[in-house]
Coordinates of C-alpha atoms in Angstrom, one line a residue:
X1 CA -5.7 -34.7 -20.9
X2 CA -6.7 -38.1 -19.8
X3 CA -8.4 -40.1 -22.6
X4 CA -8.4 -44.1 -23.6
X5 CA -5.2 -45.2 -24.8
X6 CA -7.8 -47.1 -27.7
X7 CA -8.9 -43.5 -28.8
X8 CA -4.9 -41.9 -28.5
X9 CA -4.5 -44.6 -31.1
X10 CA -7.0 -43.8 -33.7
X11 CA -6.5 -40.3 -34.0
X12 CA -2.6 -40.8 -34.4
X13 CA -4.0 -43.3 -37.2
X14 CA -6.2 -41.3 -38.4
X15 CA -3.2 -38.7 -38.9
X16 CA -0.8 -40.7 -39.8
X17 CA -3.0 -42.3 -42.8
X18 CA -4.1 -38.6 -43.8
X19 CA -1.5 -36.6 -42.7
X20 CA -3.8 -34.0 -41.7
X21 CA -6.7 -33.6 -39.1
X22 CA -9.1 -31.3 -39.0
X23 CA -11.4 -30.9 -36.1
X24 CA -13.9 -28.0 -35.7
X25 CA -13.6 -25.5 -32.7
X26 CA -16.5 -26.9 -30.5
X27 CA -15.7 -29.3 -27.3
X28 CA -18.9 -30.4 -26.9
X29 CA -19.5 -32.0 -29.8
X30 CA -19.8 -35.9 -29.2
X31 CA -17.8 -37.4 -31.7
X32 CA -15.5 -36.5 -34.0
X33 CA -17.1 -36.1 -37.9
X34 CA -14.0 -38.4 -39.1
X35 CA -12.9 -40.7 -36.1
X36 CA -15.8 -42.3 -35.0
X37 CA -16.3 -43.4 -31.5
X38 CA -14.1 -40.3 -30.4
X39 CA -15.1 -37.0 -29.0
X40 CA -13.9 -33.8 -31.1
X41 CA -12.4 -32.6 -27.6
X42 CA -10.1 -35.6 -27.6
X43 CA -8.8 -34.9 -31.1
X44 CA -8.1 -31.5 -30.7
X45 CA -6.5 -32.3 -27.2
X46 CA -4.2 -34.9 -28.9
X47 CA -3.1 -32.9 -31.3
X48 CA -2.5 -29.6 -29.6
X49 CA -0.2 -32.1 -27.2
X50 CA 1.9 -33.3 -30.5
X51 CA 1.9 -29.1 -31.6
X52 CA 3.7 -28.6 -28.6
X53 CA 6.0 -31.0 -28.7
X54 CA 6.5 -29.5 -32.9
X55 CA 5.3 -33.1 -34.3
X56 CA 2.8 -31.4 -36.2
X57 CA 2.1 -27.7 -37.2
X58 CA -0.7 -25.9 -35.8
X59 CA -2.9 -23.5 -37.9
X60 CA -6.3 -22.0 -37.0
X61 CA -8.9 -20.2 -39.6
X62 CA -12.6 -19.9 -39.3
X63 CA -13.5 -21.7 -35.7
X64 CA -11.5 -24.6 -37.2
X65 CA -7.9 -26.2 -36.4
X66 CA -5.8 -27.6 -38.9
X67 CA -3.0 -29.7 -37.5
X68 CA -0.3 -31.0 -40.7
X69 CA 2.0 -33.7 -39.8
X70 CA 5.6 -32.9 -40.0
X71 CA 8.9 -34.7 -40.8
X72 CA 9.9 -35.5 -36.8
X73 CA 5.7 -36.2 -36.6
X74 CA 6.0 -39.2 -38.8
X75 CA 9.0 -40.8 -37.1
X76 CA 7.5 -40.1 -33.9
X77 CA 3.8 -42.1 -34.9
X78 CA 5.7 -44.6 -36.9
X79 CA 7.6 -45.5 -33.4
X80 CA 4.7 -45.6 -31.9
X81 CA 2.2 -47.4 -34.1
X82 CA 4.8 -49.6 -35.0
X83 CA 5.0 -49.2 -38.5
X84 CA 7.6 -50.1 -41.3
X85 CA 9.6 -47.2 -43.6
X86 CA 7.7 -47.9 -46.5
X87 CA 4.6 -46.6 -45.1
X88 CA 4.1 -43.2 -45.7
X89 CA 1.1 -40.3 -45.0
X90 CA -1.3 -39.6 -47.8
X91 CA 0.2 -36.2 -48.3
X92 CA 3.5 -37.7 -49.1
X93 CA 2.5 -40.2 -51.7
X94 CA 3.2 -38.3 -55.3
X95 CA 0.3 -38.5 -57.2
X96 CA 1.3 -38.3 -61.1
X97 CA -1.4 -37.6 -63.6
X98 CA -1.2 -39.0 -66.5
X99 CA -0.2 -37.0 -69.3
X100 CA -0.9 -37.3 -73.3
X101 CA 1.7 -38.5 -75.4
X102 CA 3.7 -35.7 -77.7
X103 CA 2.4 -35.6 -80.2
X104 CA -0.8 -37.2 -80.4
X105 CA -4.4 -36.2 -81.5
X106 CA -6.1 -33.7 -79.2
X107 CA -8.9 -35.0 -76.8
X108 CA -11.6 -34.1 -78.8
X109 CA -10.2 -36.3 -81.9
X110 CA -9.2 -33.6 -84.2
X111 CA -6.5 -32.4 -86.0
X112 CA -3.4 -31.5 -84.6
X113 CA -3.4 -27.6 -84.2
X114 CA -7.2 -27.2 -84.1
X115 CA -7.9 -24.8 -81.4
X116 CA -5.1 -23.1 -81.3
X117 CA -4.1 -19.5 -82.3
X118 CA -3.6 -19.9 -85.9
X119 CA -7.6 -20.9 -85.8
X120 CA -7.7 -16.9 -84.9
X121 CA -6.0 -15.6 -87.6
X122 CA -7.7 -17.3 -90.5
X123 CA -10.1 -14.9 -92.1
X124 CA -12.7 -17.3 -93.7
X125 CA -16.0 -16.0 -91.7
X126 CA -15.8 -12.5 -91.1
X127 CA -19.1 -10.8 -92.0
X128 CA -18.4 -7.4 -90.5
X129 CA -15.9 -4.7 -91.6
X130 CA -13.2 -3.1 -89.8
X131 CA -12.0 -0.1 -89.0
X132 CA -13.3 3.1 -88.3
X133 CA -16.8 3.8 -88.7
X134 CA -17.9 0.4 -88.5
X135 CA -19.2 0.3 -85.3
X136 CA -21.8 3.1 -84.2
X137 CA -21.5 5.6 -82.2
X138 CA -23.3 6.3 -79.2
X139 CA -24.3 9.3 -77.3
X140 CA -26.0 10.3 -74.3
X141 CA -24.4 8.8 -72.0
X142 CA -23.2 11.6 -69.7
X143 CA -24.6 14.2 -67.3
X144 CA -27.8 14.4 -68.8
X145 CA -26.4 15.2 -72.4
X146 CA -29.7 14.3 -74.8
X147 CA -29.5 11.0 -76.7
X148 CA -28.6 12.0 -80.9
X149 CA -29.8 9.5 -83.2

């Protein structure tokens, strides 16, 4: 499809900084809800063109396309935007949460252990007995059987 050279660029931008696009199946609408200043049309144009040449796989689920960037993707738009190695897709960064040193208090300031399953085992509060009989039985509910009391 013919479309600006300006608007080829943003969406392989746009992709490239995300590593995913996601347009919406309808060709009329004016503009893209993420790339500004570019018609939906366009995006999905530009992106079914880099699906069949396998830069980016293709997947389609509830009237909308979902177009991931793949390994020969990247080189291609780093080639082509002109971009260094050290740039990388948003879905490549690692993102590493940070984790609670061993050992330390729990988050809500406590002892060590509280909360876990030894605080189901202590017997300190039980008020009802166990064991058969302790709970009542209940009739009645069958075909019509008459409730005992």
């Amino acid at each position: 499809m013919l479309m600006p050279k300006l608007n080829r660029k943003k969406i392989y931008e746009h992709l490239f900084e995300e590593g995913v696009c996601v347009a919406k199946k309808d060709f009329n609408l004016k503009s893209h809800p993420e790339i500004k200043e570019v018609s939906n049309l366009e995006v999905i144009k530009a992106c079914k063109s880099l699906a069949s040449r396998e830069l980016v796989k293709e997947q389609f689920a509830w009237r909308y396309y979902y177009f991931y960037l793949t390994d020969e993707g990247i080189k291609y738009l780093r080639d082509y935007l002109g971009l260094t190695e050290d740039v990388i897709p948003a879905t490549h960064k690692v993102m590493r949460a940070e984790r609670p040193v061993f050992g330390a208090k729990s988050a809500a300031g406590g002892p060590k252990g509280e909360g876990e399953r030894s605080g189901y085992r202590a017997a300190t509060e039980k008020a009802t007995e166990a064991g058969p009989g302790a709970a009542p039985v209940r009739h009645g509910f069958g075909r019509g059987e008459p409730q005992h009391q």
